[in-house]
Amino acid sequence: MGLTSEYKKIRWVNGVPRHDWVIRSSNVRNEPLDLRNYATAALRILIQICSI
């Protein structure tokens, strides 16, 4: 299980690459990525508070 429920796919439109995010499937969710981001933000806040 990955961190995201989407993957990046490159499509060519008029000779120019276009990067699209495509959903893997309807039952895959983004919670692992959300939790990682929340934990990283909390750690940064704690570091700022404790270093004062």
PDB file of N, CA, C and O in Angstrom:
ATOM      1  N   MET A   1       0.839  -1.177   0.000  1.00  0.00           N
ATOM      2  CA  MET A   1       0.000   0.000   0.000  1.00  0.00           C
ATOM      3  C   MET A   1       0.881   1.237   0.000  1.00  0.00           C
ATOM      4  O   MET A   1       1.780   1.384   0.806  1.00  0.00           O
ATOM      5  N   GLY A   2       0.609   2.126  -0.920  1.00  0.00           N
ATOM      6  CA  GLY A   2       1.411   3.332  -1.040  1.00  0.00           C
ATOM      7  C   GLY A   2       0.855   4.468  -0.209  1.00  0.00           C
ATOM      8  O   GLY A   2      -0.151   4.339   0.475  1.00  0.00           O
ATOM      9  N   LEU A   3       1.528   5.597  -0.288  1.00  0.00           N
ATOM     10  CA  LEU A   3       1.080   6.762   0.468  1.00  0.00           C
ATOM     11  C   LEU A   3      -0.081   7.482  -0.198  1.00  0.00           C
ATOM     12  O   LEU A   3      -0.868   8.126   0.454  1.00  0.00           O
ATOM     13  N   THR A   4      -0.162   7.424  -1.512  1.00  0.00           N
ATOM     14  CA  THR A   4      -1.186   8.193  -2.204  1.00  0.00           C
ATOM     15  C   THR A   4      -2.173   7.289  -2.924  1.00  0.00           C
ATOM     16  O   THR A   4      -1.870   6.144  -3.243  1.00  0.00           O
ATOM     17  N   SER A   5      -3.341   7.839  -3.205  1.00  0.00           N
ATOM     18  CA  SER A   5      -4.344   7.079  -3.937  1.00  0.00           C
ATOM     19  C   SER A   5      -4.313   7.406  -5.427  1.00  0.00           C
ATOM     20  O   SER A   5      -5.111   6.891  -6.180  1.00  0.00           O
ATOM     21  N   GLU A   6      -3.384   8.283  -5.825  1.00  0.00           N
ATOM     22  CA  GLU A   6      -3.245   8.626  -7.240  1.00  0.00           C
ATOM     23  C   GLU A   6      -1.832   8.333  -7.722  1.00  0.00           C
ATOM     24  O   GLU A   6      -0.920   8.168  -6.931  1.00  0.00           O
ATOM     25  N   TYR A   7      -1.671   8.288  -9.035  1.00  0.00           N
ATOM     26  CA  TYR A   7      -0.343   8.215  -9.622  1.00  0.00           C
ATOM     27  C   TYR A   7      -0.270   9.206 -10.775  1.00  0.00           C
ATOM     28  O   TYR A   7      -1.281   9.602 -11.340  1.00  0.00           O
ATOM     29  N   LYS A   8       0.961   9.661 -11.064  1.00  0.00           N
ATOM     30  CA  LYS A   8       1.131  10.657 -12.106  1.00  0.00           C
ATOM     31  C   LYS A   8       1.301   9.971 -13.451  1.00  0.00           C
ATOM     32  O   LYS A   8       2.106   9.061 -13.598  1.00  0.00           O
ATOM     33  N   LYS A   9       0.512  10.406 -14.427  1.00  0.00           N
ATOM     34  CA  LYS A   9       0.563   9.841 -15.775  1.00  0.00           C
ATOM     35  C   LYS A   9       0.849  10.979 -16.752  1.00  0.00           C
ATOM     36  O   LYS A   9       0.260  12.058 -16.650  1.00  0.00           O
ATOM     37  N   ILE A  10       1.760  10.737 -17.688  1.00  0.00           N
ATOM     38  CA  ILE A  10       2.115  11.742 -18.676  1.00  0.00           C
ATOM     39  C   ILE A  10       1.326  11.481 -19.949  1.00  0.00           C
ATOM     40  O   ILE A  10       1.363  10.390 -20.497  1.00  0.00           O
ATOM     41  N   ARG A  11       0.573  12.504 -20.369  1.00  0.00           N
ATOM     42  CA  ARG A  11      -0.138  12.445 -21.649  1.00  0.00           C
ATOM     43  C   ARG A  11       0.489  13.490 -22.564  1.00  0.00           C
ATOM     44  O   ARG A  11       0.946  14.528 -22.119  1.00  0.00           O
ATOM     45  N   TRP A  12       0.506  13.195 -23.834  1.00  0.00           N
ATOM     46  CA  TRP A  12       1.025  14.144 -24.803  1.00  0.00           C
ATOM     47  C   TRP A  12      -0.144  14.824 -25.502  1.00  0.00           C
ATOM     48  O   TRP A  12      -0.980  14.173 -26.116  1.00  0.00           O
ATOM     49  N   VAL A  13      -0.232  16.154 -25.390  1.00  0.00           N
ATOM     50  CA  VAL A  13      -1.292  16.942 -25.996  1.00  0.00           C
ATOM     51  C   VAL A  13      -0.633  17.959 -26.929  1.00  0.00           C
ATOM     52  O   VAL A  13       0.104  18.834 -26.479  1.00  0.00           O
ATOM     53  N   ASN A  14      -0.884  17.808 -28.222  1.00  0.00           N
ATOM     54  CA  ASN A  14      -0.295  18.695 -29.237  1.00  0.00           C
ATOM     55  C   ASN A  14       1.231  18.770 -29.128  1.00  0.00           C
ATOM     56  O   ASN A  14       1.823  19.826 -29.243  1.00  0.00           O
ATOM     57  N   GLY A  15       1.867  17.640 -28.851  1.00  0.00           N
ATOM     58  CA  GLY A  15       3.323  17.574 -28.771  1.00  0.00           C
ATOM     59  C   GLY A  15       3.906  18.078 -27.461  1.00  0.00           C
ATOM     60  O   GLY A  15       5.116  18.171 -27.315  1.00  0.00           O
ATOM     61  N   VAL A  16       3.066  18.399 -26.490  1.00  0.00           N
ATOM     62  CA  VAL A  16       3.515  18.910 -25.198  1.00  0.00           C
ATOM     63  C   VAL A  16       3.116  17.910 -24.110  1.00  0.00           C
ATOM     64  O   VAL A  16       1.967  17.485 -24.058  1.00  0.00           O
ATOM     65  N   PRO A  17       4.075  17.529 -23.247  1.00  0.00           N
ATOM     66  CA  PRO A  17       3.702  16.589 -22.185  1.00  0.00           C
ATOM     67  C   PRO A  17       2.816  17.258 -21.148  1.00  0.00           C
ATOM     68  O   PRO A  17       3.044  18.391 -20.739  1.00  0.00           O
ATOM     69  N   ARG A  18       1.774  16.551 -20.743  1.00  0.00           N
ATOM     70  CA  ARG A  18       0.863  17.035 -19.707  1.00  0.00           C
ATOM     71  C   ARG A  18       0.834  16.000 -18.595  1.00  0.00           C
ATOM     72  O   ARG A  18       0.635  14.814 -18.842  1.00  0.00           O
ATOM     73  N   HIS A  19       1.050  16.449 -17.373  1.00  0.00           N
ATOM     74  CA  HIS A  19       1.081  15.558 -16.218  1.00  0.00           C
ATOM     75  C   HIS A  19      -0.294  15.562 -15.557  1.00  0.00           C
ATOM     76  O   HIS A  19      -0.776  16.594 -15.111  1.00  0.00           O
ATOM     77  N   ASP A  20      -0.915  14.400 -15.497  1.00  0.00           N
ATOM     78  CA  ASP A  20      -2.227  14.240 -14.871  1.00  0.00           C
ATOM     79  C   ASP A  20      -2.114  13.282 -13.701  1.00  0.00           C
ATOM     80  O   ASP A  20      -1.327  12.337 -13.721  1.00  0.00           O
ATOM     81  N   TRP A  21      -2.906  13.523 -12.666  1.00  0.00           N
ATOM     82  CA  TRP A  21      -3.006  12.603 -11.544  1.00  0.00           C
ATOM     83  C   TRP A  21      -4.227  11.726 -11.753  1.00  0.00           C
ATOM     84  O   TRP A  21      -5.334  12.214 -11.899  1.00  0.00           O
ATOM     85  N   VAL A  22      -4.004  10.414 -11.779  1.00  0.00           N
ATOM     86  CA  VAL A  22      -5.051   9.440 -12.053  1.00  0.00           C
ATOM     87  C   VAL A  22      -5.304   8.618 -10.792  1.00  0.00           C
ATOM     88  O   VAL A  22      -4.364   8.153 -10.141  1.00  0.00           O
ATOM     89  N   ILE A  23      -6.575   8.441 -10.434  1.00  0.00           N
ATOM     90  CA  ILE A  23      -6.938   7.670  -9.247  1.00  0.00           C
ATOM     91  C   ILE A  23      -6.632   6.193  -9.486  1.00  0.00           C
ATOM     92  O   ILE A  23      -6.969   5.634 -10.526  1.00  0.00           O
ATOM     93  N   ARG A  24      -5.961   5.556  -8.510  1.00  0.00           N
ATOM     94  CA  ARG A  24      -5.606   4.140  -8.645  1.00  0.00           C
ATOM     95  C   ARG A  24      -6.843   3.256  -8.671  1.00  0.00           C
ATOM     96  O   ARG A  24      -7.021   2.461  -9.550  1.00  0.00           O
ATOM     97  N   SER A  25      -7.681   3.371  -7.675  1.00  0.00           N
ATOM     98  CA  SER A  25      -8.963   2.662  -7.636  1.00  0.00           C
ATOM     99  C   SER A  25      -9.835   3.351  -6.608  1.00  0.00           C
ATOM    100  O   SER A  25      -9.366   4.169  -5.822  1.00  0.00           O
ATOM    101  N   SER A  26     -11.093   3.019  -6.586  1.00  0.00           N
ATOM    102  CA  SER A  26     -12.016   3.729  -5.702  1.00  0.00           C
ATOM    103  C   SER A  26     -11.841   3.364  -4.230  1.00  0.00           C
ATOM    104  O   SER A  26     -12.261   4.111  -3.356  1.00  0.00           O
ATOM    105  N   ASN A  27     -11.202   2.241  -3.926  1.00  0.00           N
ATOM    106  CA  ASN A  27     -11.087   1.823  -2.525  1.00  0.00           C
ATOM    107  C   ASN A  27      -9.752   2.195  -1.887  1.00  0.00           C
ATOM    108  O   ASN A  27      -9.542   1.922  -0.723  1.00  0.00           O
ATOM    109  N   VAL A  28      -8.836   2.821  -2.632  1.00  0.00           N
ATOM    110  CA  VAL A  28      -7.550   3.247  -2.081  1.00  0.00           C
ATOM    111  C   VAL A  28      -7.722   4.656  -1.532  1.00  0.00           C
ATOM    112  O   VAL A  28      -8.315   5.515  -2.157  1.00  0.00           O
ATOM    113  N   ARG A  29      -7.181   4.906  -0.332  1.00  0.00           N
ATOM    114  CA  ARG A  29      -7.412   6.194   0.318  1.00  0.00           C
ATOM    115  C   ARG A  29      -6.096   6.900   0.616  1.00  0.00           C
ATOM    116  O   ARG A  29      -5.036   6.302   0.557  1.00  0.00           O
ATOM    117  N   ASN A  30      -6.174   8.163   0.972  1.00  0.00           N
ATOM    118  CA  ASN A  30      -5.003   9.002   1.203  1.00  0.00           C
ATOM    119  C   ASN A  30      -4.619   9.153   2.677  1.00  0.00           C
ATOM    120  O   ASN A  30      -3.739   9.941   2.985  1.00  0.00           O
ATOM    121  N   GLU A  31      -5.237   8.446   3.579  1.00  0.00           N
ATOM    122  CA  GLU A  31      -4.962   8.651   4.994  1.00  0.00           C
ATOM    123  C   GLU A  31      -3.490   8.484   5.377  1.00  0.00           C
ATOM    124  O   GLU A  31      -3.004   9.259   6.195  1.00  0.00           O
ATOM    125  N   PRO A  32      -2.751   7.514   4.829  1.00  0.00           N
ATOM    126  CA  PRO A  32      -1.339   7.423   5.219  1.00  0.00           C
ATOM    127  C   PRO A  32      -0.557   8.706   4.922  1.00  0.00           C
ATOM    128  O   PRO A  32       0.243   9.156   5.741  1.00  0.00           O
ATOM    129  N   LEU A  33      -0.799   9.327   3.791  1.00  0.00           N
ATOM    130  CA  LEU A  33      -0.119  10.576   3.454  1.00  0.00           C
ATOM    131  C   LEU A  33      -0.583  11.700   4.369  1.00  0.00           C
ATOM    132  O   LEU A  33       0.233  12.488   4.855  1.00  0.00           O
ATOM    133  N   ASP A  34      -1.879  11.777   4.644  1.00  0.00           N
ATOM    134  CA  ASP A  34      -2.401  12.812   5.540  1.00  0.00           C
ATOM    135  C   ASP A  34      -1.773  12.689   6.922  1.00  0.00           C
ATOM    136  O   ASP A  34      -1.340  13.689   7.513  1.00  0.00           O
ATOM    137  N   LEU A  35      -1.712  11.478   7.454  1.00  0.00           N
ATOM    138  CA  LEU A  35      -1.158  11.276   8.788  1.00  0.00           C
ATOM    139  C   LEU A  35       0.321  11.631   8.834  1.00  0.00           C
ATOM    140  O   LEU A  35       0.796  12.216   9.808  1.00  0.00           O
ATOM    141  N   ARG A  36       1.043  11.304   7.784  1.00  0.00           N
ATOM    142  CA  ARG A  36       2.463  11.662   7.725  1.00  0.00           C
ATOM    143  C   ARG A  36       2.635  13.180   7.732  1.00  0.00           C
ATOM    144  O   ARG A  36       3.491  13.715   8.431  1.00  0.00           O
ATOM    145  N   ASN A  37       1.807  13.876   6.966  1.00  0.00           N
ATOM    146  CA  ASN A  37       1.897  15.341   6.921  1.00  0.00           C
ATOM    147  C   ASN A  37       1.529  15.962   8.259  1.00  0.00           C
ATOM    148  O   ASN A  37       2.167  16.916   8.701  1.00  0.00           O
ATOM    149  N   TYR A  38       0.504  15.449   8.932  1.00  0.00           N
ATOM    150  CA  TYR A  38       0.125  15.967  10.241  1.00  0.00           C
ATOM    151  C   TYR A  38       1.239  15.734  11.262  1.00  0.00           C
ATOM    152  O   TYR A  38       1.535  16.607  12.080  1.00  0.00           O
ATOM    153  N   ALA A  39       1.848  14.571  11.228  1.00  0.00           N
ATOM    154  CA  ALA A  39       2.926  14.264  12.167  1.00  0.00           C
ATOM    155  C   ALA A  39       4.139  15.160  11.913  1.00  0.00           C
ATOM    156  O   ALA A  39       4.778  15.638  12.859  1.00  0.00           O
ATOM    157  N   THR A  40       4.460  15.416  10.652  1.00  0.00           N
ATOM    158  CA  THR A  40       5.575  16.293  10.316  1.00  0.00           C
ATOM    159  C   THR A  40       5.302  17.720  10.797  1.00  0.00           C
ATOM    160  O   THR A  40       6.177  18.376  11.366  1.00  0.00           O
ATOM    161  N   ALA A  41       4.077  18.196  10.595  1.00  0.00           N
ATOM    162  CA  ALA A  41       3.720  19.541  11.053  1.00  0.00           C
ATOM    163  C   ALA A  41       3.792  19.635  12.576  1.00  0.00           C
ATOM    164  O   ALA A  41       4.304  20.619  13.117  1.00  0.00           O
ATOM    165  N   ALA A  42       3.296  18.623  13.272  1.00  0.00           N
ATOM    166  CA  ALA A  42       3.345  18.624  14.730  1.00  0.00           C
ATOM    167  C   ALA A  42       4.786  18.627  15.228  1.00  0.00           C
ATOM    168  O   ALA A  42       5.120  19.342  16.188  1.00  0.00           O
ATOM    169  N   LEU A  43       5.653  17.866  14.599  1.00  0.00           N
ATOM    170  CA  LEU A  43       7.065  17.831  14.992  1.00  0.00           C
ATOM    171  C   LEU A  43       7.712  19.195  14.807  1.00  0.00           C
ATOM    172  O   LEU A  43       8.441  19.674  15.674  1.00  0.00           O
ATOM    173  N   ARG A  44       7.442  19.843  13.694  1.00  0.00           N
ATOM    174  CA  ARG A  44       8.021  21.174  13.441  1.00  0.00           C
ATOM    175  C   ARG A  44       7.519  22.197  14.467  1.00  0.00           C
ATOM    176  O   ARG A  44       8.275  23.053  14.922  1.00  0.00           O
ATOM    177  N   ILE A  45       6.248  22.116  14.832  1.00  0.00           N
ATOM    178  CA  ILE A  45       5.706  23.027  15.834  1.00  0.00           C
ATOM    179  C   ILE A  45       6.373  22.788  17.179  1.00  0.00           C
ATOM    180  O   ILE A  45       6.769  23.727  17.879  1.00  0.00           O
ATOM    181  N   LEU A  46       6.530  21.505  17.547  1.00  0.00           N
ATOM    182  CA  LEU A  46       7.187  21.184  18.820  1.00  0.00           C
ATOM    183  C   LEU A  46       8.634  21.660  18.855  1.00  0.00           C
ATOM    184  O   LEU A  46       9.112  22.155  19.863  1.00  0.00           O
ATOM    185  N   ILE A  47       9.326  21.519  17.751  1.00  0.00           N
ATOM    186  CA  ILE A  47      10.726  21.966  17.687  1.00  0.00           C
ATOM    187  C   ILE A  47      10.784  23.484  17.891  1.00  0.00           C
ATOM    188  O   ILE A  47      11.643  23.987  18.608  1.00  0.00           O
ATOM    189  N   GLN A  48       9.860  24.218  17.270  1.00  0.00           N
ATOM    190  CA  GLN A  48       9.835  25.674  17.433  1.00  0.00           C
ATOM    191  C   GLN A  48       9.512  26.065  18.869  1.00  0.00           C
ATOM    192  O   GLN A  48      10.133  26.968  19.430  1.00  0.00           O
ATOM    193  N   ILE A  49       8.563  25.390  19.486  1.00  0.00           N
ATOM    194  CA  ILE A  49       8.171  25.720  20.850  1.00  0.00           C
ATOM    195  C   ILE A  49       9.293  25.406  21.824  1.00  0.00           C
ATOM    196  O   ILE A  49       9.598  26.183  22.717  1.00  0.00           O
ATOM    197  N   CYS A  50       9.942  24.286  21.677  1.00  0.00           N
ATOM    198  CA  CYS A  50      10.977  23.857  22.619  1.00  0.00           C
ATOM    199  C   CYS A  50      12.280  24.629  22.445  1.00  0.00           C
ATOM    200  O   CYS A  50      13.088  24.675  23.384  1.00  0.00           O
ATOM    201  N   SER A  51      12.510  25.230  21.294  1.00  0.00           N
ATOM    202  CA  SER A  51      13.776  25.934  21.092  1.00  0.00           C
ATOM    203  C   SER A  51      13.716  27.384  21.529  1.00  0.00           C
ATOM    204  O   SER A  51      14.688  28.098  21.447  1.00  0.00           O
ATOM    205  N   ILE A  52      12.551  27.826  22.033  1.00  0.00           N
ATOM    206  CA  ILE A  52      12.420  29.221  22.476  1.00  0.00           C
ATOM    207  C   ILE A  52      13.072  29.420  23.820  1.00  0.00           C
ATOM    208  O   ILE A  52      13.193  28.693  24.663  1.00  0.00           O
TER     209      ILE A  52
END
